[in-house]
Amino acid sequence: MSKSPTGNFFEHFYLGQVFHHATPRTISDGDSALYIALTGARHVLSSADTVAHAMGYQRRVVDDLLAFHIALGKTVPDISINAVANLGYAQVKFLRPIYAGDTLSSKSTVIGLKQNSDGKSGVVYVQCEAMNQNHQVVMTWIRWVMVRKQDQQLPAPATVIPELSKVVNVNDLSIASEVSYQLFDTQITGSDFVWDDYQVDEQIHHPSGMTIDESDHTLATKLYQNPARLHFDASLSTYQKRLVFGGHIISVARALSYEGLENALSIAAINGGSHCNPTFAGDTIYAHSQVLDKWQIPHRQDVGALRLRLLAVKNQRLDDVAQALQEQDGKRVYQANVVLDLDYTVLMPRKSN
Amino acid sequence: MSKSPTGNFFEHFYLGQVFHHATPRTISDGDSALYIALTGARHVLSSADTVAHAMGYQRRVVDDLLAFHIALGKTVPDISINAVANLGYAQVKFLRPIYAGDTLSSKSTVIGLKQNSDGKSGVVYVQCEAMNQNHQVVMTWIRWVMVRKQDQQLPAPATVIPELSKVVNVNDLSIASEVSYQLFDTQITGSDFVWDDYQVDEQIHHPSGMTIDESDHTLATKLYQNPARLHFDASLSTYQKRLVFGGHIISVARALSYEGLENALSIAAINGGSHCNPTFAGDTIYAHSQVLDKWQIPHRQDVGALRLRLLAVKNQRLDDVAQALQEQDGKRVYQANVVLDLDYTVLMPRKSN
Amino acid sequence: MSKSPTGNFFEHFYLGQVFHHATPRTISDGDSALYIALTGARHVLSSADTVAHAMGYQRRVVDDLLAFHIALGKTVPDISINAVANLGYAQVKFLRPIYAGDTLSSKSTVIGLKQNSDGKSGVVYVQCEAMNQNHQVVMTWIRWVMVRKQDQQLPAPATVIPELSKVVNVNDLSIASEVSYQLFDTQITGSDFVWDDYQVDEQIHHPSGMTIDESDHTLATKLYQNPARLHFDASLSTYQKRLVFGGHIISVARALSYEGLENALSIAAINGGSHCNPTFAGDTIYAHSQVLDKWQIPHRQDVGALRLRLLAVKNQRLDDVAQALQEQDGKRVYQANVVLDLDYTVLMPRKSN
């Protein structure tokens, strides 16, 4: 019997199927150092033990996106190694702080299936969760991917499309009760702007850009132990180039967005997102943000939530989110340089009264 | 007196000569994170504290090859900085688990010498060992290199060629007595295939490929503190390109071989190996394995040994190990794309009865 | 109000102004592993816990330059994000050992201002210090940069140019009293040459070279959380290429200088330095040293100081420091391949009597 893993094709998935994904991963300070080197991240809760500890954390936390990329990477061999396209994320919730030394493992449950009309592939919806070594759920998310069908003669499964909320409700955000934002001093980040200062619809221009090289995107993707082959083997891509892992673009854009959102201390949720166009080595990424909404957090005076739209654009700066879309055949579509449109929610200190 | 180190030339070596190599190295979780990022390694004993601890290890172990490359790198300034070619390894034995925080140092003893007939260089055989901070030997190996002669007028030394076993005997493999493979659950790696399932002569196709970039091979070689100049300075190579360190190819091939050998949990020995052709940045590496032998381990029902052949090929996939060789002038030689032919022995859990 | 930080322009600085720079940083073993991988550093006090501990350190120390680059990187958003040129450093003093786990933050005080005659920019002199989590000063330095003026109508400030010593006096060097160099065994580094063996004016040729790639210089600069944009965004540079961060060149040259200065265990001071020409990816760096001075340390028989000149040259080897300069229009100027001329002071064990 062949020992080569072939992964799952569309016909192998069934509703309610549960995958306990392979190979747990202990996250270390080494991973965090690499994450800073690979993305340029400067968010303070992952940089400084002193600051995190003063707010009530045990010590500095593992960057939310580093943990997410590792947890997601674990799902690839079972869920998306035969994917044609990663269609989307929804309801990504960051539930507990993760510290160096924690060991993460991931689990997925199939919650939706829809065969494409041509019978060659289908969409698989999974509800995923990542657990730490104490079996505490640290993150949950929904993801859907288009997966090839191997045996096209097999009948299509019943179509089930899960109902997906477009946004994680503010009441479902998890804010560590042991953490106080009141103790946060904005001198720490050098920006005075806190939750109270941002307005709905306000646009934020992030001045820095970052050119992507082959080594840095592949090092990142290997760090996350994400074995999706398009990122490592140019011969597999229709572009004859290695495709940059979309998660790396999210991380680079989040790092670039630091300048203008310095006090967006942690990510509470990703409401949705799409990788609008591919990125390749040599492309320079710029980021632009817009405030979509702002919410008070129930029972908390010290911290508020901002719902943000984060656009990443290659080789071009945006002055306005409107420039991300263009008219084509009477439809509004992403212009060719837009590589990411992410809808996410951050936690930010509030002005003390 | 010149302070520039010139290293040893062939005439500086004598039988029985002992080198205590410079600069011990403490290995940290940072090195392990980088090793994952540089190679894409996913072997569970170096990934997850929880899994390693449950089997009896203190915590996750330093990857066998990461430790080997660091220990070998230490020998370069004394042994091979003036080498023309690295001819081979034999009898590489992994004797004790290495943990983050351990400090390794290396020692070599000259066990063979043979001047080449042209008098311009000669082969030096060394028996090496790496020790931890408690003076415990953690690895031993034999290596032979062709080294330039500086003063060709000097007489040739007596030729002594050590007798080298082609394989590390199963009785000489070291399996930590505190470690139980019975407690290993294959759900951890996602592969059901254990020692009992592999057959002698069976071939294993590893589906993934990995393109090598300049930064990742040079970062790896610097991480190992291996100062061999051909890997860093293009002007020194006959190819006018930086040569990829052979150890990086071994590591990439071992990482690629994870898909199909997920439960090859650790390396017990490297029986021999040769770097058949050079690799350069831009080359894409594919791996192919063959089971050479399988052995029961004396007094152990929980774990068995597989002797494997691991071929790494650039820019081409192999369907069969036979494709690695071709006829040339009546001889069987490696075809030009084969970059590694490694003979090594792994430990794998056995089916519980 | 715009949330995009624009940084300070020349007219925003005033004498005596104090900046508490943003975002403290905890340094970990992960940063040290990356530093080795990015630079090829092999200095033993940052490599081996055992050696450092035997000399009286708690454990291995964070490389002096890694700590300096991180501490300096913190000053960039306030001081030099609008810099036209980094003109120089002086009086860089390394005052206390830094260990993994320490959290650094930086502070700058404006000590000099001089508007350029064209009114478009001016020179800002800052006295900086880095503190650890216990509020102990671990490094101090002076730096001056040329910064653009935004509103050229504003009057020039009074010109104040601080008096800068060309060298850190031997009595101002900080040698940890708990550390004994007498216990240092040169077998550890493989070089017998200690302080007593180096002569003033002696030149040291370092045999190795290192090619710089885009990923390794950008990874290094991101690791230091230095957001200066010229290093990341090719479109901003007059060269249409990303400029290599000068600190990376200092680190690479220091690492190359290991071969011939193996026992230069730590850096006590940087007296001054200039980045004579730009470096770009693809350039190969070679290093050449000259002993400028040698000093006994008051009350210490075990350790002495060497004042060294370290030249880094791209794509060319120097046989002599004199080759760094050439005649041009009757003046002695750096030839085009010289990228660094650094004057610094190291600590080296002395012969035991």
Short mmCIF file of C-alpha atoms in Angstrom, two decimals, chain B residues 170 173 175 181 194-196 263-266 268 293-298 300-307 345-351:
data_model
loop_
_atom_site.label_atom_id
_atom_site.label_comp_id
_atom_site.label_asym_id
_atom_site.label_seq_id
_atom_site.Cartn_x
_atom_site.Cartn_y
_atom_site.Cartn_z
CA VAL B 170 21.38 -2.63 15.08
CA LEU B 173 21.86 1.80 18.03
CA ILE B 175 17.45 3.89 22.24
CA TYR B 181 7.08 4.12 22.04
CA VAL B 194 4.30 2.05 11.73
CA TRP B 195 7.38 -0.18 11.58
CA ASP B 196 5.35 -3.31 10.87
CA ASN B 263 6.35 8.04 12.19
CA ALA B 264 10.10 7.87 11.56
CA LEU B 265 10.36 9.68 14.87
CA SER B 266 14.09 9.96 15.23
CA ALA B 268 19.40 6.57 15.18
CA ASP B 293 16.34 -3.12 5.74
CA LYS B 294 14.23 -3.47 8.85
CA TRP B 295 15.35 -4.71 12.21
CA GLN B 296 13.86 -5.56 15.52
CA ILE B 297 15.59 -3.87 18.44
CA PRO B 298 16.93 -6.25 21.10
CA ARG B 300 12.24 -3.81 22.78
CA GLN B 301 8.75 -4.70 21.58
CA ASP B 302 7.64 -1.11 21.19
CA VAL B 303 10.08 0.19 18.62
CA GLY B 304 11.85 -1.05 15.51
CA ALA B 305 14.54 0.27 13.19
CA LEU B 306 14.20 0.96 9.48
CA ARG B 307 17.29 1.39 7.35
CA THR B 345 18.46 4.37 10.14
CA VAL B 346 15.34 5.63 11.86
CA LEU B 347 13.34 4.51 14.87
CA MET B 348 9.66 3.83 14.42
CA PRO B 349 6.94 2.65 16.79
CA ARG B 350 5.74 -0.93 16.36
CA LYS B 351 2.17 -2.17 16.42
#
